Tab-separated table of C-alpha atoms in Angstrom:
chain	number	residue	atom	x	y	z
A	19	MET	CA	21.793	100.248	-26.945
A	20	MET	CA	18.200	99.746	-28.203
A	21	ARG	CA	16.714	101.356	-25.120
A	22	ARG	CA	18.842	104.509	-24.891
A	23	GLN	CA	21.142	104.986	-27.880
A	24	VAL	CA	18.575	104.350	-30.640
A	25	PRO	CA	16.055	106.904	-29.277
A	26	LEU	CA	18.873	109.471	-28.988
A	27	LEU	CA	19.851	108.774	-32.603
A	28	ILE	CA	16.222	109.026	-33.796
A	29	CYS	CA	15.884	112.327	-31.929
A	30	PHE	CA	19.089	113.701	-33.455
A	31	VAL	CA	18.248	112.670	-37.036
A	32	ALA	CA	14.633	113.901	-36.800
A	33	GLY	CA	15.853	117.192	-35.359
A	34	ILE	CA	18.550	117.716	-38.002
A	35	VAL	CA	16.123	116.916	-40.843
A	36	MET	CA	13.497	119.311	-39.511
A	37	LEU	CA	16.107	121.988	-38.916
A	38	SER	CA	17.722	121.668	-42.329
A	39	GLN	CA	14.415	121.720	-44.242
A	40	ASN	CA	14.456	125.473	-43.602
A	41	PHE	CA	17.575	125.753	-45.776
A	42	ILE	CA	17.176	122.845	-48.235
A	43	PRO	CA	13.937	123.254	-50.252
A	44	PRO	CA	13.681	119.595	-51.413
A	45	LEU	CA	13.363	118.590	-47.758
A	46	THR	CA	10.063	120.497	-47.458
A	47	TRP	CA	8.377	117.242	-48.493
A	48	VAL	CA	9.887	115.535	-45.446
A	49	TYR	CA	8.642	118.396	-43.293
A	50	GLN	CA	5.070	118.014	-44.551
A	51	GLN	CA	5.252	114.265	-44.092
A	52	ALA	CA	6.736	114.501	-40.598
A	53	LEU	CA	4.005	116.925	-39.524
A	54	GLU	CA	1.352	114.456	-40.659
A	55	TRP	CA	3.122	111.589	-38.900
A	56	ALA	CA	3.381	113.648	-35.710
A	57	ARG	CA	-0.363	114.324	-35.892
A	58	ILE	CA	-1.047	110.582	-36.218
A	59	ILE	CA	1.276	109.614	-33.360
A	60	SER	CA	-0.114	112.287	-31.030
A	61	ALA	CA	-3.679	111.190	-31.854
A	62	ILE	CA	-2.739	107.595	-31.009
A	63	ALA	CA	-1.020	108.801	-27.825
A	64	LEU	CA	-4.444	109.976	-26.649
A	65	PHE	CA	-5.509	106.328	-26.531
A	66	ILE	CA	-2.876	105.746	-23.840
A	67	GLY	CA	-4.530	108.404	-21.708
A	68	LEU	CA	-7.906	106.867	-22.348
A	69	ILE	CA	-6.808	103.340	-21.447
A	70	SER	CA	-5.148	104.720	-18.349
A	71	LEU	CA	-8.410	106.485	-17.392
A	72	VAL	CA	-10.344	103.220	-17.782
A	73	ARG	CA	-7.708	101.375	-15.733
A	74	VAL	CA	-7.847	103.922	-12.893
A	75	HIS	CA	-11.628	103.769	-12.657
A	76	THR	CA	-11.899	99.984	-12.937
A	77	MET	CA	-9.280	99.692	-10.182
A	78	LYS	CA	-11.322	102.083	-8.042
A	79	LEU	CA	-14.384	99.930	-8.606
A	80	LYS	CA	-12.524	96.696	-7.854
A	81	ARG	CA	-11.037	98.045	-4.631
A	82	LYS	CA	-14.224	99.870	-3.693
A	83	ALA	CA	-12.119	102.960	-3.038
A	84	ALA	CA	-13.565	106.187	-1.629
A	85	ASN	CA	-16.314	107.612	-3.883
A	86	TYR	CA	-15.973	104.562	-6.157
A	87	ARG	CA	-19.618	104.822	-7.288
A	88	TYR	CA	-18.823	107.911	-9.333
A	89	SER	CA	-16.478	105.786	-11.441
A	90	TYR	CA	-19.581	104.089	-12.858
A	91	VAL	CA	-20.690	107.515	-14.103
A	92	THR	CA	-17.351	108.156	-15.824
A	93	LEU	CA	-17.175	104.719	-17.442
A	94	PHE	CA	-20.820	104.810	-18.512
A	95	ALA	CA	-20.418	108.308	-20.017
A	96	LEU	CA	-17.260	107.228	-21.824
A	97	CYS	CA	-18.879	104.123	-23.364
A	98	TYR	CA	-22.043	106.055	-24.227
A	99	MET	CA	-20.064	108.764	-25.998
A	100	ILE	CA	-17.949	106.251	-27.925
A	101	ILE	CA	-21.043	104.319	-29.066
A	102	ALA	CA	-22.802	107.571	-30.028
A	103	GLY	CA	-19.728	108.846	-31.889
A	104	PHE	CA	-19.244	105.723	-33.929
A	105	LEU	CA	-22.914	104.989	-34.640
A	106	THR	CA	-23.588	108.566	-35.786
A	107	LYS	CA	-20.583	108.614	-38.122
A	108	TYR	CA	-21.194	105.182	-39.601
A	109	GLY	CA	-24.665	106.339	-40.681
A	110	LEU	CA	-26.322	103.372	-38.976
A	111	PHE	CA	-29.532	105.277	-38.235
A	112	VAL	CA	-29.909	106.372	-41.857
A	113	LYS	CA	-29.772	102.701	-42.890
A	114	LEU	CA	-32.211	101.675	-40.127
A	115	HIS	CA	-34.646	104.441	-41.096
A	116	ALA	CA	-34.567	103.257	-44.705
A	117	GLY	CA	-35.710	99.804	-43.622
A	118	CYS	CA	-38.647	101.069	-41.514
A	119	ASP	CA	-42.311	101.468	-42.473
A	120	THR	CA	-43.588	105.006	-41.917
A	121	GLY	CA	-45.451	105.328	-38.610
A	122	SER	CA	-44.482	101.861	-37.401
A	123	ALA	CA	-43.347	101.117	-33.844
A	124	TRP	CA	-39.931	100.145	-35.192
A	125	GLU	CA	-39.509	103.593	-36.737
A	126	TRP	CA	-40.448	105.191	-33.414
A	127	ILE	CA	-37.796	103.106	-31.627
A	128	VAL	CA	-35.139	103.972	-34.222
A	129	THR	CA	-35.988	107.697	-33.966
A	130	ALA	CA	-35.837	107.583	-30.160
A	131	LEU	CA	-32.482	105.772	-30.286
A	132	GLU	CA	-31.138	108.241	-32.819
A	133	LYS	CA	-32.097	111.167	-30.573
A	134	ALA	CA	-30.673	109.531	-27.465
A	135	LEU	CA	-27.383	108.784	-29.191
A	136	ASN	CA	-26.971	112.146	-30.920
A	137	PHE	CA	-23.232	112.775	-30.526
A	138	GLN	CA	-23.368	116.502	-31.215
A	139	GLU	CA	-26.335	117.085	-28.888
A	140	ILE	CA	-24.588	115.300	-26.009
A	141	PHE	CA	-21.513	117.438	-26.627
A	142	LEU	CA	-23.570	120.645	-26.703
A	143	ASN	CA	-25.807	119.859	-23.719
A	144	VAL	CA	-23.365	118.088	-21.421
A	145	GLN	CA	-19.746	118.925	-22.168
A	146	ILE	CA	-20.089	122.582	-23.167
A	147	PRO	CA	-22.248	123.697	-20.186
A	148	ILE	CA	-20.100	121.856	-17.617
A	149	GLN	CA	-16.872	123.189	-19.139
A	150	ALA	CA	-18.122	126.777	-19.360
A	151	THR	CA	-19.516	126.673	-15.797
A	152	MET	CA	-16.258	125.266	-14.406
A	153	PHE	CA	-14.311	128.114	-15.976
A	154	SER	CA	-16.864	130.662	-14.842
A	155	LEU	CA	-16.506	129.359	-11.262
A	156	LEU	CA	-12.977	130.699	-11.399
A	157	ALA	CA	-14.446	134.217	-11.461
A	158	PHE	CA	-15.351	133.758	-7.773
A	159	TYR	CA	-12.025	132.219	-6.798
A	160	ILE	CA	-9.969	134.713	-8.781
A	161	ALA	CA	-11.889	137.540	-7.081
A	162	SER	CA	-11.221	136.162	-3.596
A	163	ALA	CA	-7.555	135.543	-4.497
A	164	ALA	CA	-7.291	139.090	-5.802
A	165	PHE	CA	-8.786	140.447	-2.594
A	166	ARG	CA	-6.037	138.742	-0.605
A	167	ALA	CA	-3.172	139.373	-3.021
A	168	PHE	CA	-3.966	142.912	-4.055
A	169	LYS	CA	-3.551	144.543	-0.682
A	170	ALA	CA	-1.353	147.444	-1.747
A	171	ARG	CA	1.490	146.716	0.671
A	172	THR	CA	4.349	147.542	-1.698
A	173	PHE	CA	4.908	149.821	-4.666
A	174	GLU	CA	4.897	146.844	-7.077
A	175	ALA	CA	1.633	145.454	-5.653
A	176	THR	CA	0.048	148.902	-5.990
A	177	LEU	CA	1.129	149.093	-9.639
A	178	LEU	CA	-0.334	145.651	-10.344
A	179	LEU	CA	-3.568	146.620	-8.612
A	180	ILE	CA	-3.929	149.927	-10.481
A	181	ALA	CA	-3.143	148.348	-13.883
A	182	ALA	CA	-5.643	145.526	-13.277
A	183	MET	CA	-8.358	147.925	-12.112
A	184	ILE	CA	-7.925	150.226	-15.122
A	185	VAL	CA	-7.933	147.332	-17.608
A	186	MET	CA	-11.028	145.802	-16.006
A	187	LEU	CA	-12.819	149.156	-16.045
A	188	GLY	CA	-11.727	149.812	-19.611
A	189	ARG	CA	-13.263	146.548	-20.857
A	190	VAL	CA	-16.814	147.235	-19.618
A	191	PRO	CA	-19.292	149.814	-21.025
A	192	LEU	CA	-19.737	151.512	-17.621
A	193	GLY	CA	-15.982	152.000	-17.203
A	194	GLN	CA	-15.632	153.308	-20.733
A	195	MET	CA	-18.044	156.111	-19.831
A	196	ILE	CA	-15.462	157.538	-17.394
A	197	PRO	CA	-13.373	160.062	-19.358
A	198	GLY	CA	-9.867	158.860	-20.176
A	199	VAL	CA	-10.275	155.268	-18.943
A	200	LYS	CA	-10.617	153.801	-22.418
A	201	GLU	CA	-7.532	155.673	-23.678
A	202	ILE	CA	-5.417	154.717	-20.640
A	203	THR	CA	-6.461	151.058	-21.034
A	204	VAL	CA	-5.383	151.052	-24.667
A	205	TRP	CA	-2.090	152.762	-23.708
A	206	ILE	CA	-1.386	150.230	-20.917
A	207	LEU	CA	-2.026	147.341	-23.289
A	208	ASP	CA	-0.046	148.858	-26.167
A	209	VAL	CA	2.997	150.240	-24.385
A	210	PRO	CA	4.060	148.863	-20.961
A	211	ASN	CA	2.254	145.544	-21.522
A	212	THR	CA	3.805	145.100	-24.985
A	213	ALA	CA	7.268	146.065	-23.694
A	214	ALA	CA	7.228	143.568	-20.813
A	215	LYS	CA	5.730	140.809	-22.982
A	216	ARG	CA	8.423	141.386	-25.602
A	217	GLY	CA	11.129	141.017	-22.977
A	218	ILE	CA	9.549	137.757	-21.819
A	219	MET	CA	9.139	136.532	-25.413
A	220	ILE	CA	12.796	137.218	-26.225
A	221	GLY	CA	13.796	135.218	-23.138
A	222	VAL	CA	11.441	132.392	-24.081
A	223	GLY	CA	12.761	132.370	-27.658
A	224	LEU	CA	16.369	132.035	-26.524
A	225	GLY	CA	15.407	129.452	-23.930
A	226	MET	CA	13.477	127.352	-26.453
A	227	ALA	CA	16.295	127.475	-28.998
A	228	SER	CA	18.932	126.431	-26.468
A	229	THR	CA	16.726	123.682	-24.984
A	230	SER	CA	15.933	122.348	-28.473
A	231	LEU	CA	19.640	122.223	-29.247
A	232	LYS	CA	20.331	120.408	-25.976
A	233	ILE	CA	17.591	117.862	-26.771
A	234	MET	CA	18.886	117.237	-30.287
A	235	LEU	CA	22.459	116.793	-29.090
A	236	GLY	CA	21.366	114.387	-26.355
A	237	ILE	CA	22.464	116.657	-23.485
A	238	GLU	CA	18.882	116.967	-22.288
A	239	ARG	CA	17.447	113.452	-22.164
A	240	THR	CA	14.860	113.496	-19.392
A	241	TYR	CA	12.195	112.444	-21.908
A	242	LEU	CA	13.784	108.982	-21.894
A	243	GLY	CA	12.833	108.489	-18.243
A	244	MET	CA	14.984	107.269	-15.394
A	245	LYS	CA	14.569	103.478	-15.669
A	246	ASP	CA	16.859	101.213	-17.755
B	27	MET	CA	-40.782	116.615	-24.172
B	28	SER	CA	-38.834	117.630	-27.261
B	29	LEU	CA	-35.141	116.820	-27.554
B	30	GLU	CA	-34.268	120.521	-27.498
B	31	LEU	CA	-36.196	121.121	-24.258
B	32	PHE	CA	-34.656	118.019	-22.677
B	33	GLY	CA	-31.190	119.259	-23.704
B	34	THR	CA	-31.838	122.677	-22.115
B	35	TRP	CA	-33.016	121.094	-18.860
B	36	LEU	CA	-30.047	118.748	-18.778
B	37	ALA	CA	-27.601	121.595	-19.427
B	38	ALA	CA	-29.282	123.760	-16.763
B	39	LEU	CA	-29.222	121.023	-14.114
B	40	LEU	CA	-25.578	120.249	-14.849
B	41	THR	CA	-24.771	123.982	-14.628
B	42	LEU	CA	-26.425	124.105	-11.189
B	43	CYS	CA	-24.539	120.955	-10.141
B	44	ILE	CA	-21.239	122.688	-10.915
B	45	PHE	CA	-22.293	125.946	-9.241
B	46	SER	CA	-23.154	123.961	-6.102
B	47	PHE	CA	-19.394	123.677	-5.505
B	48	LEU	CA	-19.465	127.312	-4.392
B	49	TYR	CA	-21.154	126.086	-1.205
B	50	LYS	CA	-18.851	123.086	-0.735
B	51	ASP	CA	-17.811	119.841	-2.433
B	52	ASN	CA	-20.963	117.706	-2.689
B	53	PRO	CA	-22.358	114.626	-4.503
B	54	PHE	CA	-24.028	116.745	-7.229
B	55	TYR	CA	-20.738	118.389	-8.120
B	56	LYS	CA	-18.901	115.059	-8.020
B	57	PHE	CA	-21.511	113.527	-10.324
B	58	ALA	CA	-21.189	116.350	-12.884
B	59	GLU	CA	-17.409	116.282	-12.617
B	60	HIS	CA	-17.187	112.529	-13.292
B	61	LEU	CA	-19.748	112.793	-16.073
B	62	PHE	CA	-17.653	115.522	-17.664
B	63	VAL	CA	-14.499	113.395	-17.544
B	64	GLY	CA	-16.236	110.478	-19.239
B	65	VAL	CA	-18.035	112.524	-21.902
B	66	SER	CA	-14.944	114.578	-22.630
B	67	ALA	CA	-12.697	111.510	-22.990
B	68	GLY	CA	-15.232	109.829	-25.270
B	69	TYR	CA	-15.658	112.963	-27.338
B	70	TRP	CA	-11.933	113.440	-27.903
B	71	LEU	CA	-11.481	109.758	-28.719
B	72	CYS	CA	-14.119	109.951	-31.459
B	73	TYR	CA	-12.880	113.347	-32.639
B	74	ASN	CA	-9.288	112.096	-32.902
B	75	TYR	CA	-10.286	108.924	-34.637
B	76	TRP	CA	-12.532	110.536	-37.255
B	77	ASN	CA	-10.455	113.662	-37.845
B	78	MET	CA	-6.863	112.472	-37.359
B	79	VAL	CA	-6.403	108.711	-37.436
B	80	LYS	CA	-8.943	107.822	-40.139
B	81	PRO	CA	-8.126	110.487	-42.778
B	82	ASN	CA	-4.374	110.647	-42.120
B	83	LEU	CA	-3.522	107.003	-41.449
B	84	ILE	CA	-6.247	104.493	-42.289
B	85	ASP	CA	-7.363	106.131	-45.551
B	86	ASN	CA	-3.740	106.457	-46.701
B	87	LEU	CA	-2.943	102.837	-45.896
B	88	GLU	CA	-6.094	101.733	-47.717
B	89	ALA	CA	-4.868	103.731	-50.721
B	90	HIS	CA	-1.583	101.723	-50.539
B	91	ASN	CA	0.550	104.709	-49.508
B	92	TRP	CA	3.111	102.516	-47.843
B	93	GLU	CA	5.165	105.402	-46.389
B	94	TYR	CA	2.415	105.591	-43.757
B	95	LEU	CA	3.585	102.269	-42.358
B	96	LEU	CA	6.256	104.171	-40.452
B	97	PRO	CA	3.821	106.303	-38.405
B	98	LEU	CA	1.745	103.140	-37.897
B	99	ILE	CA	4.782	101.356	-36.456
B	100	LEU	CA	5.717	104.382	-34.323
B	101	SER	CA	2.109	104.624	-33.097
B	102	ALA	CA	2.183	100.942	-32.169
B	103	PHE	CA	5.455	101.552	-30.308
B	104	MET	CA	3.775	104.425	-28.474
B	105	LEU	CA	1.025	102.083	-27.297
B	106	MET	CA	3.678	99.642	-26.020
B	107	ARG	CA	3.966	102.010	-23.067
B	108	LEU	CA	1.011	100.150	-21.616
B	109	ILE	CA	2.990	96.872	-21.526
B	110	PRO	CA	5.820	97.247	-18.989
B	111	LYS	CA	8.088	94.577	-20.557
B	112	VAL	CA	8.287	96.340	-23.929
B	113	GLY	CA	7.457	99.829	-22.669
B	114	TRP	CA	10.895	101.071	-23.689
B	115	LEU	CA	9.820	100.881	-27.355
B	116	SER	CA	7.601	103.925	-26.787
B	117	ARG	CA	10.817	105.935	-26.402
B	118	TRP	CA	11.413	105.588	-30.132
B	119	ALA	CA	8.107	107.272	-30.927
B	120	ILE	CA	8.633	109.893	-28.235
B	121	ALA	CA	12.164	110.533	-29.534
B	122	PHE	CA	10.784	111.106	-33.042
B	123	MET	CA	8.174	113.545	-31.737
B	124	ILE	CA	10.592	115.397	-29.449
B	125	GLY	CA	13.412	115.467	-32.026
B	126	SER	CA	11.287	116.743	-34.900
B	127	GLY	CA	9.636	119.258	-32.564
B	128	ALA	CA	13.024	120.484	-31.350
B	129	GLY	CA	14.335	120.839	-34.912
B	130	LEU	CA	11.298	122.891	-35.853
B	131	MET	CA	11.327	125.012	-32.699
B	132	ILE	CA	14.903	126.291	-33.070
B	133	ILE	CA	14.206	128.290	-36.217
B	134	THR	CA	10.571	129.080	-35.424
B	135	TYR	CA	11.301	130.525	-31.994
B	136	LEU	CA	14.460	132.328	-33.058
B	137	GLN	CA	12.507	133.948	-35.857
B	138	SER	CA	9.219	134.818	-34.147
B	139	ASN	CA	10.245	135.297	-30.507
B	140	PHE	CA	13.741	136.654	-30.925
B	141	LEU	CA	14.477	138.379	-34.248
B	142	GLU	CA	10.973	139.694	-34.925
B	143	GLN	CA	10.622	141.086	-31.404
B	144	ILE	CA	13.987	142.857	-31.609
B	145	LYS	CA	13.093	144.186	-35.057
B	146	SER	CA	9.790	145.599	-33.745
B	147	THR	CA	11.528	147.165	-30.734
B	148	LEU	CA	14.440	148.823	-32.523
B	149	VAL	CA	12.436	151.406	-34.447
B	150	SER	CA	13.670	154.836	-35.461
B	151	LEU	CA	13.172	157.535	-32.836
B	152	ASP	CA	13.556	160.298	-35.423
B	153	PRO	CA	10.656	162.654	-34.623
B	154	THR	CA	10.428	164.057	-38.191
B	155	GLY	CA	6.917	163.591	-39.494
B	156	LEU	CA	5.739	161.594	-36.496
B	157	PRO	CA	3.510	162.779	-33.608
B	158	TRP	CA	5.510	163.197	-30.366
B	159	TYR	CA	3.513	160.559	-28.511
B	160	VAL	CA	4.369	157.857	-31.084
B	161	VAL	CA	8.089	158.577	-30.607
B	162	LEU	CA	7.672	158.624	-26.812
B	163	ASN	CA	5.776	155.310	-26.844
B	164	SER	CA	8.450	153.707	-29.046
B	165	PHE	CA	11.117	154.939	-26.609
B	166	LEU	CA	9.139	153.602	-23.613
B	167	ILE	CA	8.768	150.207	-25.307
B	168	PHE	CA	12.535	150.120	-25.916
B	169	VAL	CA	13.221	151.007	-22.259
B	170	GLY	CA	10.666	148.401	-21.095
B	171	VAL	CA	12.136	145.600	-23.217
B	172	VAL	CA	15.755	146.305	-22.210
B	173	SER	CA	14.986	146.765	-18.502
B	174	GLY	CA	12.748	143.673	-18.506
B	175	LEU	CA	15.578	141.631	-19.999
B	176	VAL	CA	18.020	143.015	-17.418
B	177	TYR	CA	15.620	141.936	-14.652
B	178	PHE	CA	15.703	138.357	-15.988
B	179	PHE	CA	19.508	138.403	-16.354
B	180	PHE	CA	20.711	136.574	-13.282
B	181	SER	CA	24.397	136.214	-14.182
B	182	LYS	CA	25.104	139.610	-12.609
B	183	ALA	CA	24.029	140.746	-9.153
B	184	HIS	CA	21.164	143.250	-9.232
B	185	THR	CA	23.108	146.035	-7.541
B	186	GLY	CA	24.176	149.520	-8.656
B	187	VAL	CA	23.206	150.476	-12.223
B	188	THR	CA	22.034	146.910	-13.024
B	189	GLY	CA	19.799	146.970	-9.949
B	190	GLY	CA	18.335	150.345	-10.953
B	191	VAL	CA	17.587	149.178	-14.511
B	192	ALA	CA	16.132	145.916	-13.172
B	193	ARG	CA	13.846	147.945	-10.900
B	194	VAL	CA	12.528	149.835	-13.932
B	195	GLY	CA	11.959	146.400	-15.517
B	196	VAL	CA	9.909	145.334	-12.490
B	197	VAL	CA	7.660	148.381	-12.978
B	198	PHE	CA	6.917	147.348	-16.583
B	199	LEU	CA	6.450	143.703	-15.588
B	200	MET	CA	4.012	144.558	-12.800
B	201	VAL	CA	1.886	146.689	-15.136
B	202	CYS	CA	1.941	143.811	-17.656
B	203	PHE	CA	0.924	141.232	-15.048
B	204	GLY	CA	-1.808	143.543	-13.777
B	205	ALA	CA	-3.170	143.988	-17.306
B	206	SER	CA	-3.072	140.214	-17.900
B	207	PHE	CA	-4.830	139.620	-14.588
B	208	GLY	CA	-7.513	142.182	-15.458
B	209	TYR	CA	-8.031	140.496	-18.806
B	210	THR	CA	-8.306	137.037	-17.213
B	211	VAL	CA	-10.839	138.253	-14.648
B	212	MET	CA	-12.937	139.828	-17.384
B	213	ALA	CA	-12.838	136.614	-19.441
B	214	ARG	CA	-14.088	134.603	-16.456
B	215	ILE	CA	-16.755	137.196	-15.659
B	216	SER	CA	-18.016	137.089	-19.238
B	217	LEU	CA	-18.270	133.283	-18.996
B	218	LEU	CA	-20.201	133.675	-15.739
B	219	ILE	CA	-22.542	136.176	-17.407
B	220	GLY	CA	-22.998	133.658	-20.236
B	221	ARG	CA	-23.991	130.882	-17.837
B	222	MET	CA	-26.323	133.187	-15.887
B	223	TYR	CA	-27.927	134.337	-19.120
B	224	PHE	CA	-28.413	130.715	-20.148
B	225	LEU	CA	-30.137	129.903	-16.846
B	226	LEU	CA	-32.324	133.003	-16.769
B	227	HIS	CA	-33.090	133.273	-20.487
B	228	ASP	CA	-32.873	129.870	-22.161
B	229	TRP	CA	-33.982	127.779	-19.186
B	230	LEU	CA	-36.319	129.904	-17.055
B	231	GLY	CA	-37.235	132.502	-19.679
B	232	LEU	CA	-37.082	135.305	-17.092
B	233	VAL	CA	-35.001	137.772	-19.098
């Protein structure tokens, strides 16, 4: 009862309330409130992922699994970032600076610590470059995949190849210098691309509506898991 | 060494570590990859705490807005997932999230993905006062949408007229996928140019 029926009831009531707020104006307040609650719960849900990450890496270290030494890097970076994030926001360095004599060794230490634990700088100089480079690596892999996939064996593959080539050419200054390429690119994006995307969107819309209804009515209950 | 210069060197070395994967998986790449996981997790934890949990939950509870006890309880239930014996309590929080999401999605998707798309497709083909190519494009969009939908309609075998219309749908879909692929490639290439520019301009000062 508590493990299966109550969640189904909560799901149904929450769904009905959110659905009916579109038609009953006083329920807009509930909608606003529920959105805020959902934000809070999803933010807390991130902690589960984080704890799970720590668990995985500590287990790797305990068992001395393959490449376990890299887990030290992950755990150290995680702790460092958390310390930096909380110290920066709490304004600890501002307070420490206030208690220092100008030019003293203590002030030098505080300044060095402040620079080393600069949350925003770590984000800009570590996370952003790695993230951008990882995505840019895909340029090489996508090119090699395209080379293999784009062999114009069938009519459909030829169409895909031609459309991709024109769009790629139409998005670079050199390609735009070729007469007509820019116009054809705009036409491809505005007409056949829009038409196909609309068809897909209509299908997605109907699919989402029917799945949502199935979830609310308890027909679709895979989110409850298999156990119990 | 100034902090800015140190930051540039660090970013450049990490960029090279990631690029080294193009040769093969190696310790430098693994180091950067694990560092990224840790920094990213820490960043999002702090971001979520300071921008979501603190202003939306803690500040409200401190201001004695007791209706926020409910999300606090549901959040606590969510965390119970980590304790196998009471893990089932997390279903209550998940059910709230899924149920409210489903209730919202029905109207939102029917409105934006269904009705609005049909409304934009079913435009007048009356050529009066309109250039011929606008009318032709509107007609082509209509044909593309209908044939694309027929292609995804699996309740009837794609033979005869249905098969012919579905084939027209495939033509539109292939052009669409090609355009999307071209766009994705260009996005990745522009990121690659960005990283190369960083290395050659900001780091080495060559360009």
